[in-house]
Amino acid sequence: GIAVLSVVAYHAFPNIIRGGFIGVDVFFVISGYLITKIILGAHANNSFSFSNFYSRRIRRIFPALITILVVCIFFGWVNLLPNEFSNLGKNIAASAVFLSNILAYQELDYFSSAAEAKPLLHLWSLGIEEQFYLAWPLIITIIYKSKKKLLWVTIIAITTSFVLNIYYSGQNPSLAFYIPQNRVWELLIGSLIVISPKLEKLSSYI
């Protein structure tokens, strides 16, 4: 709740709450933690299945997502010019298949004034999250039986992603912001807390 409210407050008062967008980073860590805990818990009970995992994601996300997309289509049809409506259609299509972050990277800078005319721009974070969910369950399933290997794979992935993020933050900020390999370290920090018993024990005190 705090993570989400900080982002909302940042967008409402950008000149006052300048760092509120860090709520997205916090949300990514929490998301990585929760989803890894669910996957590892299912594996521990020998009940994990990809169909069940993704069906749960669909039931959780699609009702709200479809509602947003339908509302945007309606208001776009009524209020936008043909070329604007066409551009909205591209954004709706990208959002429907969780590629909003890729399209946003190709089209504009998140912090530019043009972003104000993109009603679905906020779905970039959902795109990164869902792209992570395509790969991470498979990786865990492949190496689940070796806890030590899973730990080291997570640490190496965090380090690699973080280094890429630092590098591209200076060279190409939009790429660092939108492309999943540069943001996945945040989700994996949450995963690391679950995978490492010492970190999970520490987090329980926090």
PDB file of C-alpha atoms in Angstrom:
ATOM      1  CA  GLY A   1       0.000   0.000   0.000  1.00  0.00           C
ATOM      2  CA  ILE A   2       2.807   2.405   0.869  1.00  0.00           C
ATOM      3  CA  ALA A   3       4.591   1.566  -2.400  1.00  0.00           C
ATOM      4  CA  VAL A   4       1.505   2.286  -4.492  1.00  0.00           C
ATOM      5  CA  LEU A   5       0.554   5.446  -2.599  1.00  0.00           C
ATOM      6  CA  SER A   6       4.056   6.879  -2.994  1.00  0.00           C
ATOM      7  CA  VAL A   7       3.775   6.524  -6.790  1.00  0.00           C
ATOM      8  CA  VAL A   8       0.294   8.087  -6.834  1.00  0.00           C
ATOM      9  CA  ALA A   9       1.534  10.961  -4.654  1.00  0.00           C
ATOM     10  CA  TYR A  10       4.532  11.472  -6.955  1.00  0.00           C
ATOM     11  CA  HIS A  11       2.298  11.801 -10.013  1.00  0.00           C
ATOM     12  CA  ALA A  12      -0.086  14.132  -8.159  1.00  0.00           C
ATOM     13  CA  PHE A  13       2.654  16.345  -6.701  1.00  0.00           C
ATOM     14  CA  PRO A  14       5.835  15.754  -8.768  1.00  0.00           C
ATOM     15  CA  ASN A  15       7.514  18.955  -7.569  1.00  0.00           C
ATOM     16  CA  ILE A  16       6.964  18.118  -3.902  1.00  0.00           C
ATOM     17  CA  ILE A  17       7.377  14.325  -3.711  1.00  0.00           C
ATOM     18  CA  ARG A  18      10.264  13.963  -6.129  1.00  0.00           C
ATOM     19  CA  GLY A  19      11.316  10.425  -5.191  1.00  0.00           C
ATOM     20  CA  GLY A  20       7.865   8.868  -4.929  1.00  0.00           C
ATOM     21  CA  PHE A  21       8.464   6.692  -7.997  1.00  0.00           C
ATOM     22  CA  ILE A  22      10.721   4.504  -5.826  1.00  0.00           C
ATOM     23  CA  GLY A  23       7.460   2.834  -4.843  1.00  0.00           C
ATOM     24  CA  VAL A  24       7.655   0.907  -8.134  1.00  0.00           C
ATOM     25  CA  ASP A  25      11.037  -0.508  -7.084  1.00  0.00           C
ATOM     26  CA  VAL A  26       9.625  -1.503  -3.686  1.00  0.00           C
ATOM     27  CA  PHE A  27       6.650  -3.131  -5.397  1.00  0.00           C
ATOM     28  CA  PHE A  28       8.965  -5.168  -7.645  1.00  0.00           C
ATOM     29  CA  VAL A  29      10.853  -6.500  -4.598  1.00  0.00           C
ATOM     30  CA  ILE A  30       7.603  -7.462  -2.861  1.00  0.00           C
ATOM     31  CA  SER A  31       6.300  -9.076  -6.045  1.00  0.00           C
ATOM     32  CA  GLY A  32       9.457 -11.162  -6.474  1.00  0.00           C
ATOM     33  CA  TYR A  33       9.266 -12.257  -2.855  1.00  0.00           C
ATOM     34  CA  LEU A  34       5.627 -13.313  -2.981  1.00  0.00           C
ATOM     35  CA  ILE A  35       5.765 -15.135  -6.298  1.00  0.00           C
ATOM     36  CA  THR A  36       8.932 -17.055  -5.363  1.00  0.00           C
ATOM     37  CA  LYS A  37       7.414 -18.046  -2.030  1.00  0.00           C
ATOM     38  CA  ILE A  38       4.327 -19.353  -3.839  1.00  0.00           C
ATOM     39  CA  ILE A  39       6.380 -21.322  -6.391  1.00  0.00           C
ATOM     40  CA  LEU A  40       8.767 -22.844  -3.850  1.00  0.00           C
ATOM     41  CA  GLY A  41       5.875 -23.685  -1.535  1.00  0.00           C
ATOM     42  CA  ALA A  42       4.079 -25.505  -4.342  1.00  0.00           C
ATOM     43  CA  HIS A  43       7.236 -27.418  -5.257  1.00  0.00           C
ATOM     44  CA  ALA A  44       7.745 -28.406  -1.619  1.00  0.00           C
ATOM     45  CA  ASN A  45       4.244 -29.913  -1.625  1.00  0.00           C
ATOM     46  CA  ASN A  46       4.759 -31.518  -5.065  1.00  0.00           C
ATOM     47  CA  SER A  47       1.763 -29.539  -6.280  1.00  0.00           C
ATOM     48  CA  PHE A  48       3.325 -27.038  -8.669  1.00  0.00           C
ATOM     49  CA  SER A  49       2.005 -26.922 -12.214  1.00  0.00           C
ATOM     50  CA  PHE A  50       2.470 -24.276 -14.870  1.00  0.00           C
ATOM     51  CA  SER A  51      -1.188 -24.404 -15.845  1.00  0.00           C
ATOM     52  CA  ASN A  52      -2.298 -23.719 -12.276  1.00  0.00           C
ATOM     53  CA  PHE A  53       0.296 -20.982 -11.820  1.00  0.00           C
ATOM     54  CA  TYR A  54      -0.681 -19.083 -14.963  1.00  0.00           C
ATOM     55  CA  SER A  55      -4.415 -19.626 -14.533  1.00  0.00           C
ATOM     56  CA  ARG A  56      -4.151 -17.964 -11.128  1.00  0.00           C
ATOM     57  CA  ARG A  57      -2.317 -15.037 -12.692  1.00  0.00           C
ATOM     58  CA  ILE A  58      -5.000 -14.725 -15.382  1.00  0.00           C
ATOM     59  CA  ARG A  59      -7.837 -14.760 -12.828  1.00  0.00           C
ATOM     60  CA  ARG A  60      -6.091 -12.111 -10.763  1.00  0.00           C
ATOM     61  CA  ILE A  61      -5.045  -9.681 -13.491  1.00  0.00           C
ATOM     62  CA  PHE A  62      -7.335  -9.999 -16.487  1.00  0.00           C
ATOM     63  CA  PRO A  63     -10.646  -8.727 -15.000  1.00  0.00           C
ATOM     64  CA  ALA A  64      -9.120  -5.362 -14.029  1.00  0.00           C
ATOM     65  CA  LEU A  65      -6.927  -5.195 -17.136  1.00  0.00           C
ATOM     66  CA  ILE A  66      -9.789  -5.879 -19.535  1.00  0.00           C
ATOM     67  CA  THR A  67     -11.937  -3.279 -17.768  1.00  0.00           C
ATOM     68  CA  ILE A  68      -9.221  -0.627 -18.185  1.00  0.00           C
ATOM     69  CA  LEU A  69      -8.686  -1.473 -21.852  1.00  0.00           C
ATOM     70  CA  VAL A  70     -12.401  -1.415 -22.668  1.00  0.00           C
ATOM     71  CA  VAL A  71     -12.870   1.940 -20.922  1.00  0.00           C
ATOM     72  CA  CYS A  72      -9.896   3.378 -22.845  1.00  0.00           C
ATOM     73  CA  ILE A  73     -11.313   2.124 -26.136  1.00  0.00           C
ATOM     74  CA  PHE A  74     -14.667   3.776 -25.395  1.00  0.00           C
ATOM     75  CA  PHE A  75     -13.255   7.143 -24.371  1.00  0.00           C
ATOM     76  CA  GLY A  76     -10.738   7.048 -27.195  1.00  0.00           C
ATOM     77  CA  TRP A  77     -13.486   6.425 -29.742  1.00  0.00           C
ATOM     78  CA  VAL A  78     -15.482   9.381 -28.418  1.00  0.00           C
ATOM     79  CA  ASN A  79     -12.708  11.910 -27.770  1.00  0.00           C
ATOM     80  CA  LEU A  80      -9.669  11.207 -29.941  1.00  0.00           C
ATOM     81  CA  LEU A  81      -8.790  12.101 -33.504  1.00  0.00           C
ATOM     82  CA  PRO A  82      -8.253   9.156 -35.922  1.00  0.00           C
ATOM     83  CA  ASN A  83      -4.460   9.199 -35.697  1.00  0.00           C
ATOM     84  CA  GLU A  84      -4.605   9.500 -31.892  1.00  0.00           C
ATOM     85  CA  PHE A  85      -7.101   6.649 -31.696  1.00  0.00           C
ATOM     86  CA  SER A  86      -4.855   4.528 -33.911  1.00  0.00           C
ATOM     87  CA  ASN A  87      -1.940   5.153 -31.575  1.00  0.00           C
ATOM     88  CA  LEU A  88      -4.125   4.266 -28.599  1.00  0.00           C
ATOM     89  CA  GLY A  89      -4.998   1.009 -30.359  1.00  0.00           C
ATOM     90  CA  LYS A  90      -1.307   0.089 -30.533  1.00  0.00           C
ATOM     91  CA  ASN A  91      -0.967   0.754 -26.823  1.00  0.00           C
ATOM     92  CA  ILE A  92      -4.048  -1.316 -26.031  1.00  0.00           C
ATOM     93  CA  ALA A  93      -2.741  -4.228 -28.105  1.00  0.00           C
ATOM     94  CA  ALA A  94       0.670  -4.058 -26.432  1.00  0.00           C
ATOM     95  CA  SER A  95      -0.895  -3.848 -22.973  1.00  0.00           C
ATOM     96  CA  ALA A  96      -3.137  -6.847 -23.662  1.00  0.00           C
ATOM     97  CA  VAL A  97      -0.091  -9.070 -24.269  1.00  0.00           C
ATOM     98  CA  PHE A  98       2.067  -7.467 -21.542  1.00  0.00           C
ATOM     99  CA  LEU A  99       4.445  -5.682 -23.917  1.00  0.00           C
ATOM    100  CA  SER A 100       3.567  -2.165 -22.858  1.00  0.00           C
ATOM    101  CA  ASN A 101       7.090  -1.561 -21.556  1.00  0.00           C
ATOM    102  CA  ILE A 102       8.647  -2.509 -24.919  1.00  0.00           C
ATOM    103  CA  LEU A 103       6.314  -0.213 -26.849  1.00  0.00           C
ATOM    104  CA  ALA A 104       6.889   2.605 -24.361  1.00  0.00           C
ATOM    105  CA  TYR A 105      10.646   2.287 -24.801  1.00  0.00           C
ATOM    106  CA  GLN A 106      10.253   2.520 -28.570  1.00  0.00           C
ATOM    107  CA  GLU A 107       7.927   5.523 -28.426  1.00  0.00           C
ATOM    108  CA  LEU A 108       9.016   7.930 -25.706  1.00  0.00           C
ATOM    109  CA  ASP A 109      10.722   8.836 -22.479  1.00  0.00           C
ATOM    110  CA  TYR A 110       8.542   8.124 -19.425  1.00  0.00           C
ATOM    111  CA  PHE A 111       9.341  11.518 -17.952  1.00  0.00           C
ATOM    112  CA  SER A 112       8.677  13.521 -21.124  1.00  0.00           C
ATOM    113  CA  SER A 113       5.605  15.725 -21.520  1.00  0.00           C
ATOM    114  CA  ALA A 114       4.255  13.402 -24.224  1.00  0.00           C
ATOM    115  CA  ALA A 115       3.780  10.750 -21.554  1.00  0.00           C
ATOM    116  CA  GLU A 116       0.798  12.709 -20.248  1.00  0.00           C
ATOM    117  CA  ALA A 117      -1.131  11.694 -23.377  1.00  0.00           C
ATOM    118  CA  LYS A 118      -0.526   7.957 -22.756  1.00  0.00           C
ATOM    119  CA  PRO A 119      -3.358   6.654 -20.530  1.00  0.00           C
ATOM    120  CA  LEU A 120      -1.896   3.127 -20.485  1.00  0.00           C
ATOM    121  CA  LEU A 121       1.719   4.065 -19.874  1.00  0.00           C
ATOM    122  CA  HIS A 122       1.537   2.892 -16.265  1.00  0.00           C
ATOM    123  CA  LEU A 123       1.154  -0.689 -17.518  1.00  0.00           C
ATOM    124  CA  TRP A 124       4.885  -0.775 -18.359  1.00  0.00           C
ATOM    125  CA  SER A 125       5.536  -2.141 -14.850  1.00  0.00           C
ATOM    126  CA  LEU A 126       2.960  -4.899 -15.332  1.00  0.00           C
ATOM    127  CA  GLY A 127       4.760  -5.847 -18.542  1.00  0.00           C
ATOM    128  CA  ILE A 128       8.075  -6.273 -16.724  1.00  0.00           C
ATOM    129  CA  GLU A 129       6.403  -8.240 -13.956  1.00  0.00           C
ATOM    130  CA  GLU A 130       4.636 -10.636 -16.301  1.00  0.00           C
ATOM    131  CA  GLN A 131       7.747 -11.117 -18.461  1.00  0.00           C
ATOM    132  CA  PHE A 132       9.589 -12.094 -15.279  1.00  0.00           C
ATOM    133  CA  TYR A 133       6.810 -14.568 -14.488  1.00  0.00           C
ATOM    134  CA  LEU A 134       7.305 -16.272 -17.849  1.00  0.00           C
ATOM    135  CA  ALA A 135      10.943 -17.142 -17.152  1.00  0.00           C
ATOM    136  CA  TRP A 136      11.332 -17.421 -13.379  1.00  0.00           C
ATOM    137  CA  PRO A 137       8.964 -20.358 -12.680  1.00  0.00           C
ATOM    138  CA  LEU A 138      10.712 -22.363 -15.409  1.00  0.00           C
ATOM    139  CA  ILE A 139      14.175 -21.600 -13.983  1.00  0.00           C
ATOM    140  CA  ILE A 140      13.082 -22.564 -10.477  1.00  0.00           C
ATOM    141  CA  THR A 141      11.522 -25.782 -11.742  1.00  0.00           C
ATOM    142  CA  ILE A 142      14.686 -26.788 -13.603  1.00  0.00           C
ATOM    143  CA  ILE A 143      17.049 -26.282 -10.657  1.00  0.00           C
ATOM    144  CA  TYR A 144      14.677 -26.649  -7.688  1.00  0.00           C
ATOM    145  CA  LYS A 145      16.299 -29.812  -6.343  1.00  0.00           C
ATOM    146  CA  SER A 146      19.623 -28.020  -5.877  1.00  0.00           C
ATOM    147  CA  LYS A 147      18.992 -25.247  -3.364  1.00  0.00           C
ATOM    148  CA  LYS A 148      22.620 -24.100  -3.498  1.00  0.00           C
ATOM    149  CA  LYS A 149      22.520 -23.832  -7.300  1.00  0.00           C
ATOM    150  CA  LEU A 150      19.262 -21.863  -7.131  1.00  0.00           C
ATOM    151  CA  LEU A 151      20.833 -19.482  -4.629  1.00  0.00           C
ATOM    152  CA  TRP A 152      23.889 -18.870  -6.806  1.00  0.00           C
ATOM    153  CA  VAL A 153      21.879 -18.511  -9.999  1.00  0.00           C
ATOM    154  CA  THR A 154      19.782 -15.846  -8.244  1.00  0.00           C
ATOM    155  CA  ILE A 155      22.845 -13.975  -6.950  1.00  0.00           C
ATOM    156  CA  ILE A 156      24.537 -14.035 -10.361  1.00  0.00           C
ATOM    157  CA  ALA A 157      21.338 -12.865 -12.091  1.00  0.00           C
ATOM    158  CA  ILE A 158      20.911 -10.008  -9.584  1.00  0.00           C
ATOM    159  CA  THR A 159      24.511  -8.895 -10.055  1.00  0.00           C
ATOM    160  CA  THR A 160      24.329  -9.039 -13.848  1.00  0.00           C
ATOM    161  CA  SER A 161      21.029  -7.185 -14.022  1.00  0.00           C
ATOM    162  CA  PHE A 162      22.173  -4.530 -11.548  1.00  0.00           C
ATOM    163  CA  VAL A 163      25.388  -3.880 -13.477  1.00  0.00           C
ATOM    164  CA  LEU A 164      23.380  -3.544 -16.706  1.00  0.00           C
ATOM    165  CA  ASN A 165      21.010  -1.135 -14.987  1.00  0.00           C
ATOM    166  CA  ILE A 166      23.855   1.055 -13.742  1.00  0.00           C
ATOM    167  CA  TYR A 167      25.529   1.044 -17.148  1.00  0.00           C
ATOM    168  CA  TYR A 168      22.439   1.888 -19.172  1.00  0.00           C
ATOM    169  CA  SER A 169      21.241   4.474 -16.653  1.00  0.00           C
ATOM    170  CA  GLY A 170      24.116   6.603 -17.908  1.00  0.00           C
ATOM    171  CA  GLN A 171      24.110   5.514 -21.559  1.00  0.00           C
ATOM    172  CA  ASN A 172      20.408   5.060 -22.296  1.00  0.00           C
ATOM    173  CA  PRO A 173      18.081   5.884 -19.360  1.00  0.00           C
ATOM    174  CA  SER A 174      14.898   4.793 -21.158  1.00  0.00           C
ATOM    175  CA  LEU A 175      16.374   1.377 -21.925  1.00  0.00           C
ATOM    176  CA  ALA A 176      17.463   1.031 -18.287  1.00  0.00           C
ATOM    177  CA  PHE A 177      13.949   1.984 -17.200  1.00  0.00           C
ATOM    178  CA  TYR A 178      11.790  -0.152 -19.478  1.00  0.00           C
ATOM    179  CA  ILE A 179      13.702  -3.278 -20.541  1.00  0.00           C
ATOM    180  CA  PRO A 180      13.253  -6.252 -18.183  1.00  0.00           C
ATOM    181  CA  GLN A 181      16.848  -7.486 -17.987  1.00  0.00           C
ATOM    182  CA  ASN A 182      17.775  -4.114 -16.485  1.00  0.00           C
ATOM    183  CA  ARG A 183      15.002  -4.208 -13.862  1.00  0.00           C
ATOM    184  CA  VAL A 184      14.814  -7.895 -12.972  1.00  0.00           C
ATOM    185  CA  TRP A 185      17.377  -7.484 -10.163  1.00  0.00           C
ATOM    186  CA  GLU A 186      14.657  -5.789  -8.111  1.00  0.00           C
ATOM    187  CA  LEU A 187      12.265  -8.722  -8.392  1.00  0.00           C
ATOM    188  CA  LEU A 188      15.121 -11.136  -7.730  1.00  0.00           C
ATOM    189  CA  ILE A 189      16.086  -9.377  -4.496  1.00  0.00           C
ATOM    190  CA  GLY A 190      12.652 -10.370  -3.232  1.00  0.00           C
ATOM    191  CA  SER A 191      13.248 -13.889  -4.518  1.00  0.00           C
ATOM    192  CA  LEU A 192      16.632 -14.025  -2.784  1.00  0.00           C
ATOM    193  CA  ILE A 193      15.010 -13.301   0.572  1.00  0.00           C
ATOM    194  CA  VAL A 194      12.876 -16.429   0.157  1.00  0.00           C
ATOM    195  CA  ILE A 195      15.667 -18.620  -1.225  1.00  0.00           C
ATOM    196  CA  SER A 196      18.160 -17.684   1.505  1.00  0.00           C
ATOM    197  CA  PRO A 197      16.913 -18.921   4.923  1.00  0.00           C
ATOM    198  CA  LYS A 198      19.087 -16.375   6.755  1.00  0.00           C
ATOM    199  CA  LEU A 199      17.664 -13.453   4.788  1.00  0.00           C
ATOM    200  CA  GLU A 200      14.094 -14.691   5.205  1.00  0.00           C
ATOM    201  CA  LYS A 201      14.604 -15.002   8.947  1.00  0.00           C
ATOM    202  CA  LEU A 202      16.012 -11.468   9.055  1.00  0.00           C
ATOM    203  CA  SER A 203      13.096 -10.117   7.004  1.00  0.00           C
ATOM    204  CA  SER A 204      10.632 -11.578   9.530  1.00  0.00           C
ATOM    205  CA  TYR A 205      12.105  -9.285  12.195  1.00  0.00           C
ATOM    206  CA  ILE A 206      11.908  -6.269   9.895  1.00  0.00           C
TER     207      ILE A 206
END
